[in-house]
mmCIF file of C-alpha atoms in Angstrom:
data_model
loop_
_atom_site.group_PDB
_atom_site.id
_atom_site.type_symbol
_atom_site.label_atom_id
_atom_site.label_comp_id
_atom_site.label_asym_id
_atom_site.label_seq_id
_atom_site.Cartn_x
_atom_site.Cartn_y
_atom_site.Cartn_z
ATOM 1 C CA UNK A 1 16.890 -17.091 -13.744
ATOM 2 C CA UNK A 2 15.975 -15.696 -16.742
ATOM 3 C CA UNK A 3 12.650 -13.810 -16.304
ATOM 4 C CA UNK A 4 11.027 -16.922 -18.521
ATOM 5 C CA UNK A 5 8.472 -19.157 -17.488
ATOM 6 C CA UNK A 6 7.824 -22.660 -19.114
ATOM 7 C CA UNK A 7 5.244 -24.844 -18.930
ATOM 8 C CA UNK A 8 4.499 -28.090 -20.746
ATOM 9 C CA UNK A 9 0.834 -30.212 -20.950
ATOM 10 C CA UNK A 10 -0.711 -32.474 -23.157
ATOM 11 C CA UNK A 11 -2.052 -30.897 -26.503
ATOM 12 C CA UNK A 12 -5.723 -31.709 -24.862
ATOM 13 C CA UNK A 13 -4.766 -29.725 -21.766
ATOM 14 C CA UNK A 14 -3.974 -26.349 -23.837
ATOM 15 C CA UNK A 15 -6.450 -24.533 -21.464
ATOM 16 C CA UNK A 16 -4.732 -25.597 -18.403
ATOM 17 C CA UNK A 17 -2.252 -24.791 -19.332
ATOM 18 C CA UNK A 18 -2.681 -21.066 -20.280
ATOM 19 C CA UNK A 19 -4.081 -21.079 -16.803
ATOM 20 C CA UNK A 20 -1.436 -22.426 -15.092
ATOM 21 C CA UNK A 21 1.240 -19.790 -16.559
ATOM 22 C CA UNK A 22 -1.309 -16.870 -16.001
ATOM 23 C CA UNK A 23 -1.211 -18.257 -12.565
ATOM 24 C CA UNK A 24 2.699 -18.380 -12.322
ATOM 25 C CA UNK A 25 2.898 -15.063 -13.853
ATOM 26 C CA UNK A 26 0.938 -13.306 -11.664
ATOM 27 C CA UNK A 27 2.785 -15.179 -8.210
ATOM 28 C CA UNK A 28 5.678 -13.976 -9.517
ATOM 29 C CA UNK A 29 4.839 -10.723 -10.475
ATOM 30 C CA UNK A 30 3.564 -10.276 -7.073
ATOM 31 C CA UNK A 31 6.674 -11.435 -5.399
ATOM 32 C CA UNK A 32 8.273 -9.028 -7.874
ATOM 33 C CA UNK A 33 6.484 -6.572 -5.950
ATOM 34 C CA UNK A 34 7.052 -7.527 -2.688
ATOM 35 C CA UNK A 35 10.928 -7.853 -3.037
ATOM 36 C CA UNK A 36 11.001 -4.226 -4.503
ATOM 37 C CA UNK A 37 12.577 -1.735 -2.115
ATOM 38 C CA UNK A 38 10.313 0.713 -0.695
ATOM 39 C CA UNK A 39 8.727 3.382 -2.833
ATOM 40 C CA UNK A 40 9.456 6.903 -1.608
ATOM 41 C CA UNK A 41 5.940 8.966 -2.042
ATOM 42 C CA UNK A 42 6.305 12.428 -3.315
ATOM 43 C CA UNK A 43 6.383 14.527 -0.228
ATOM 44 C CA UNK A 44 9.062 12.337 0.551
ATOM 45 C CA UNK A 45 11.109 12.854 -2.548
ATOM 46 C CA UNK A 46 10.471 16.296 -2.292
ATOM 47 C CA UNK A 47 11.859 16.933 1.525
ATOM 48 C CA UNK A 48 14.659 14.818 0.153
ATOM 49 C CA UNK A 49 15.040 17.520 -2.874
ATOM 50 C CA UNK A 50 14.622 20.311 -0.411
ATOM 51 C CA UNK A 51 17.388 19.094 2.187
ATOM 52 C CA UNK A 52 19.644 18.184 -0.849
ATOM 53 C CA UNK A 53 18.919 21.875 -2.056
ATOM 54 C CA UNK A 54 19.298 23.666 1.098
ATOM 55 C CA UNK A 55 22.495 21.614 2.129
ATOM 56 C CA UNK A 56 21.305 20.188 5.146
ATOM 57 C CA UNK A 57 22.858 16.885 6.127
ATOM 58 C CA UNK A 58 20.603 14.120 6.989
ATOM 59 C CA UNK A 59 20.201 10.020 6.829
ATOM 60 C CA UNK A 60 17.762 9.070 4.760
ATOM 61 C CA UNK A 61 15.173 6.064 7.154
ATOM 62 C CA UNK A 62 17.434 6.154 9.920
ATOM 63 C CA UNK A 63 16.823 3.467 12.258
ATOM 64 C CA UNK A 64 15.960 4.868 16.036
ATOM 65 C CA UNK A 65 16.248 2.557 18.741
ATOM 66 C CA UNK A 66 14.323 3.033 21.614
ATOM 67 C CA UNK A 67 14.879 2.155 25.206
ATOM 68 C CA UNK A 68 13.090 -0.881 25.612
ATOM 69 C CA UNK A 69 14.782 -2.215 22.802
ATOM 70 C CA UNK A 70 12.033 -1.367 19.770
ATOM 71 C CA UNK A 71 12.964 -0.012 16.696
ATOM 72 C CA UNK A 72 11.317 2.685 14.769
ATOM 73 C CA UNK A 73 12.295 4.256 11.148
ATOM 74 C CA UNK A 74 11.436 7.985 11.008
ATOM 75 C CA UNK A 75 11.914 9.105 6.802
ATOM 76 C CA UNK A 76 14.935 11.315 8.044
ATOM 77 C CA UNK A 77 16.817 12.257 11.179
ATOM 78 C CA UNK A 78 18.486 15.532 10.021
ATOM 79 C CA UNK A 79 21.895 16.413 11.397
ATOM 80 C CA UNK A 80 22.187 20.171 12.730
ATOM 81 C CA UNK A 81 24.990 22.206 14.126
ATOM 82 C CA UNK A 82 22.873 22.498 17.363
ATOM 83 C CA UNK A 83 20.839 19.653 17.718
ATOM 84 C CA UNK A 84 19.165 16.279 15.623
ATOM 85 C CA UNK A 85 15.512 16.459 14.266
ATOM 86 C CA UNK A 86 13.762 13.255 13.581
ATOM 87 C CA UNK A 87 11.092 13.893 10.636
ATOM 88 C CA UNK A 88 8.135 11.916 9.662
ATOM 89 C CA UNK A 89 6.528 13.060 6.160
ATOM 90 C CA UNK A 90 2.963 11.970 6.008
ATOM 91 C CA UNK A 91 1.496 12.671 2.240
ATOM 92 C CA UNK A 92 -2.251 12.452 2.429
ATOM 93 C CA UNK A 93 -4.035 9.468 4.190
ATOM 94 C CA UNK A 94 -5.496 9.430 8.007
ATOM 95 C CA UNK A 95 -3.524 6.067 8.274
ATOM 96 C CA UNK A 96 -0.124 7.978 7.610
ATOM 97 C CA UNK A 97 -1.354 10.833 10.075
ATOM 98 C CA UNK A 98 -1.681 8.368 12.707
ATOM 99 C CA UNK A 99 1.218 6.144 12.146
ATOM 100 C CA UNK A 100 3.120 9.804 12.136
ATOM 101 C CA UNK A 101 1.417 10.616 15.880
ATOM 102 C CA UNK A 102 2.193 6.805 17.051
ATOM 103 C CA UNK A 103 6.056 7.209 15.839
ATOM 104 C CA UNK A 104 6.323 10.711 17.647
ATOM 105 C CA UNK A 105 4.648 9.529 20.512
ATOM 106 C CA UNK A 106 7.288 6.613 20.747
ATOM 107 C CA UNK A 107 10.036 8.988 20.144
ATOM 108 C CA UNK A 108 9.397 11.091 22.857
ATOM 109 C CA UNK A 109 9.962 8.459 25.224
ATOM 110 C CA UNK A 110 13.236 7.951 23.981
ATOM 111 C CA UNK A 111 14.202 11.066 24.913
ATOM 112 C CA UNK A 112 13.843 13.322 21.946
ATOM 113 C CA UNK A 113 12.831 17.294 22.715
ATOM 114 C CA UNK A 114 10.305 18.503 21.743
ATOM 115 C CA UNK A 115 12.038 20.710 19.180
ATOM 116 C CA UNK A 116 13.712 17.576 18.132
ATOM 117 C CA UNK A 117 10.682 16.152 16.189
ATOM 118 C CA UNK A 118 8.784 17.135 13.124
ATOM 119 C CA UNK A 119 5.846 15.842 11.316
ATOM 120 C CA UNK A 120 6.010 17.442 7.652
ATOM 121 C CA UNK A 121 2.397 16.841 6.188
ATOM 122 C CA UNK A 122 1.654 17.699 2.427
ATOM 123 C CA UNK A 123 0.057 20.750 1.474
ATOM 124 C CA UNK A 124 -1.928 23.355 4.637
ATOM 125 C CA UNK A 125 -3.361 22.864 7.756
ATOM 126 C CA UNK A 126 -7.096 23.257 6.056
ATOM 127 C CA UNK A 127 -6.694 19.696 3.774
ATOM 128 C CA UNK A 128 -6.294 17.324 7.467
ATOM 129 C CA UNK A 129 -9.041 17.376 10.403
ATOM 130 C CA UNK A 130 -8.616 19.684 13.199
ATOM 131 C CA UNK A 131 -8.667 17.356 15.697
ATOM 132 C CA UNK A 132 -5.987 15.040 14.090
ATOM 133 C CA UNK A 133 -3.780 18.294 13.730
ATOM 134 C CA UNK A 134 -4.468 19.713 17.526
ATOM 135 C CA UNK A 135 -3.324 15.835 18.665
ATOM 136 C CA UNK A 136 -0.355 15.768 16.355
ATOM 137 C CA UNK A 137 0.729 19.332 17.651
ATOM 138 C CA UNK A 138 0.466 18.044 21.561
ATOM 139 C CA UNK A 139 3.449 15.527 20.598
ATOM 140 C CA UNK A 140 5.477 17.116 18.027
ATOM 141 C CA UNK A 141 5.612 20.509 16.126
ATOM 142 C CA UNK A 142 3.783 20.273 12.313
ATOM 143 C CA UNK A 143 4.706 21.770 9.596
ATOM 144 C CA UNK A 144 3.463 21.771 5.607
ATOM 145 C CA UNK A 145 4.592 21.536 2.267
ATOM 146 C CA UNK A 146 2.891 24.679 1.459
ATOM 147 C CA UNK A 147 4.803 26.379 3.971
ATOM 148 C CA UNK A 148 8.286 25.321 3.709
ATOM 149 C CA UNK A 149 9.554 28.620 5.020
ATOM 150 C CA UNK A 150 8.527 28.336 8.515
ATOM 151 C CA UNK A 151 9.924 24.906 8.358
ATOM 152 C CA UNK A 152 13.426 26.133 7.076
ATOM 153 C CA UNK A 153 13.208 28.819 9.870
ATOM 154 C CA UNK A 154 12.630 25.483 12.297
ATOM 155 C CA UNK A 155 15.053 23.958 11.176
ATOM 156 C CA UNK A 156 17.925 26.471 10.201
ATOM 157 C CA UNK A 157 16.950 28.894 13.124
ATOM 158 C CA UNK A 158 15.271 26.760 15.834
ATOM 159 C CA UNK A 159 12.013 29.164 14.901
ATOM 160 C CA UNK A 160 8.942 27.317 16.632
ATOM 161 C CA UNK A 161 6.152 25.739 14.513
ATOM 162 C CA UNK A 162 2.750 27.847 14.769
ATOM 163 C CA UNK A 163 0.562 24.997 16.241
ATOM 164 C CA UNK A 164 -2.030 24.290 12.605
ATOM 165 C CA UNK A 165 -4.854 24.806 14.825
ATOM 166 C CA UNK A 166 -6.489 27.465 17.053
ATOM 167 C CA UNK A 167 -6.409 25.770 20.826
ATOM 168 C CA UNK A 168 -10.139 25.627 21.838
ATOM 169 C CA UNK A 169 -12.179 28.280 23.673
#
């Protein structure tokens, strides 16, 4: 296929058939669209920068099977001397923070530590609700873009994540 699309009418039907090829371009535009692979956002092409920078081996949407047989696709599992951390980058909506707690959540059960599960969420503790960010912390630790240096120290070190929010009185 060429990327062309022809139609022919009747000189009479000129309108239709404008309206029939701004209909076909559109469909196929949108399939276009559809077929595309998936578009990183830019938290995730920056942890992918920062792991390329720092050395760190990891797969890039690993696929994580868990034990009943479900399938889950973290954005990285990265591959340490000691141990394997599954990471979830979540870049700024409250639909990404809670598909982020529903993947850790289902990690868990397949028997991933604690220490072997990250959310990375874009920019400080102060730009997400508390209350999403005390949940999020009971399942796996958090850590920020603006604060990549505790996360390196996670990673690298095995340094634990300061939960992003005071516990309660």
């Amino acid at each position: 296929m060429d990327g062309r699309i022809v139609g022919r009418r009747p000189l009479d039907q000129a309108a239709t058939l404008v309206s029939d090829i701004s209909s076909a371009m559109l469909t196929a535009d949108g399939l276009r669209w559809l077929a595309a692979p998936d578009r990183d956002s830019r938290l995730v092409r920056q942890l992918y920068a920062y792991l390329d920078d720092a050395r760190i081996a990891y797969d890039r949407r690993p696929t994580v099977e868990l034990p009943r047989g479900a399938k889950v696709r973290p954005t990285a599992r990265i591959n340490l001397p000691k141990r394997t951390v599954l990471v979830q980058a979540v870049g700024g909506s409250e639909q990404g923070l809670e598909h982020a707690l529903s993947l850790v959540q289902r990690i868990e059960r397949a028997d991933y530590a604690f220490d072997q599960r990250l959310v990375l969420l874009r920019g400080n503790p102060q730009a997400w609700p508390a209350d999403h960010l005390d949940l999020l912390a009971d399942h796996a630790p958090v850590g920020f873009s603006d604060r990549m240096d505790a996360v390196t120290r996670f990673l690298k070190e095995g340094t634990p994540l300061e939960r992003p929010v005071a516990p309660e009185p």
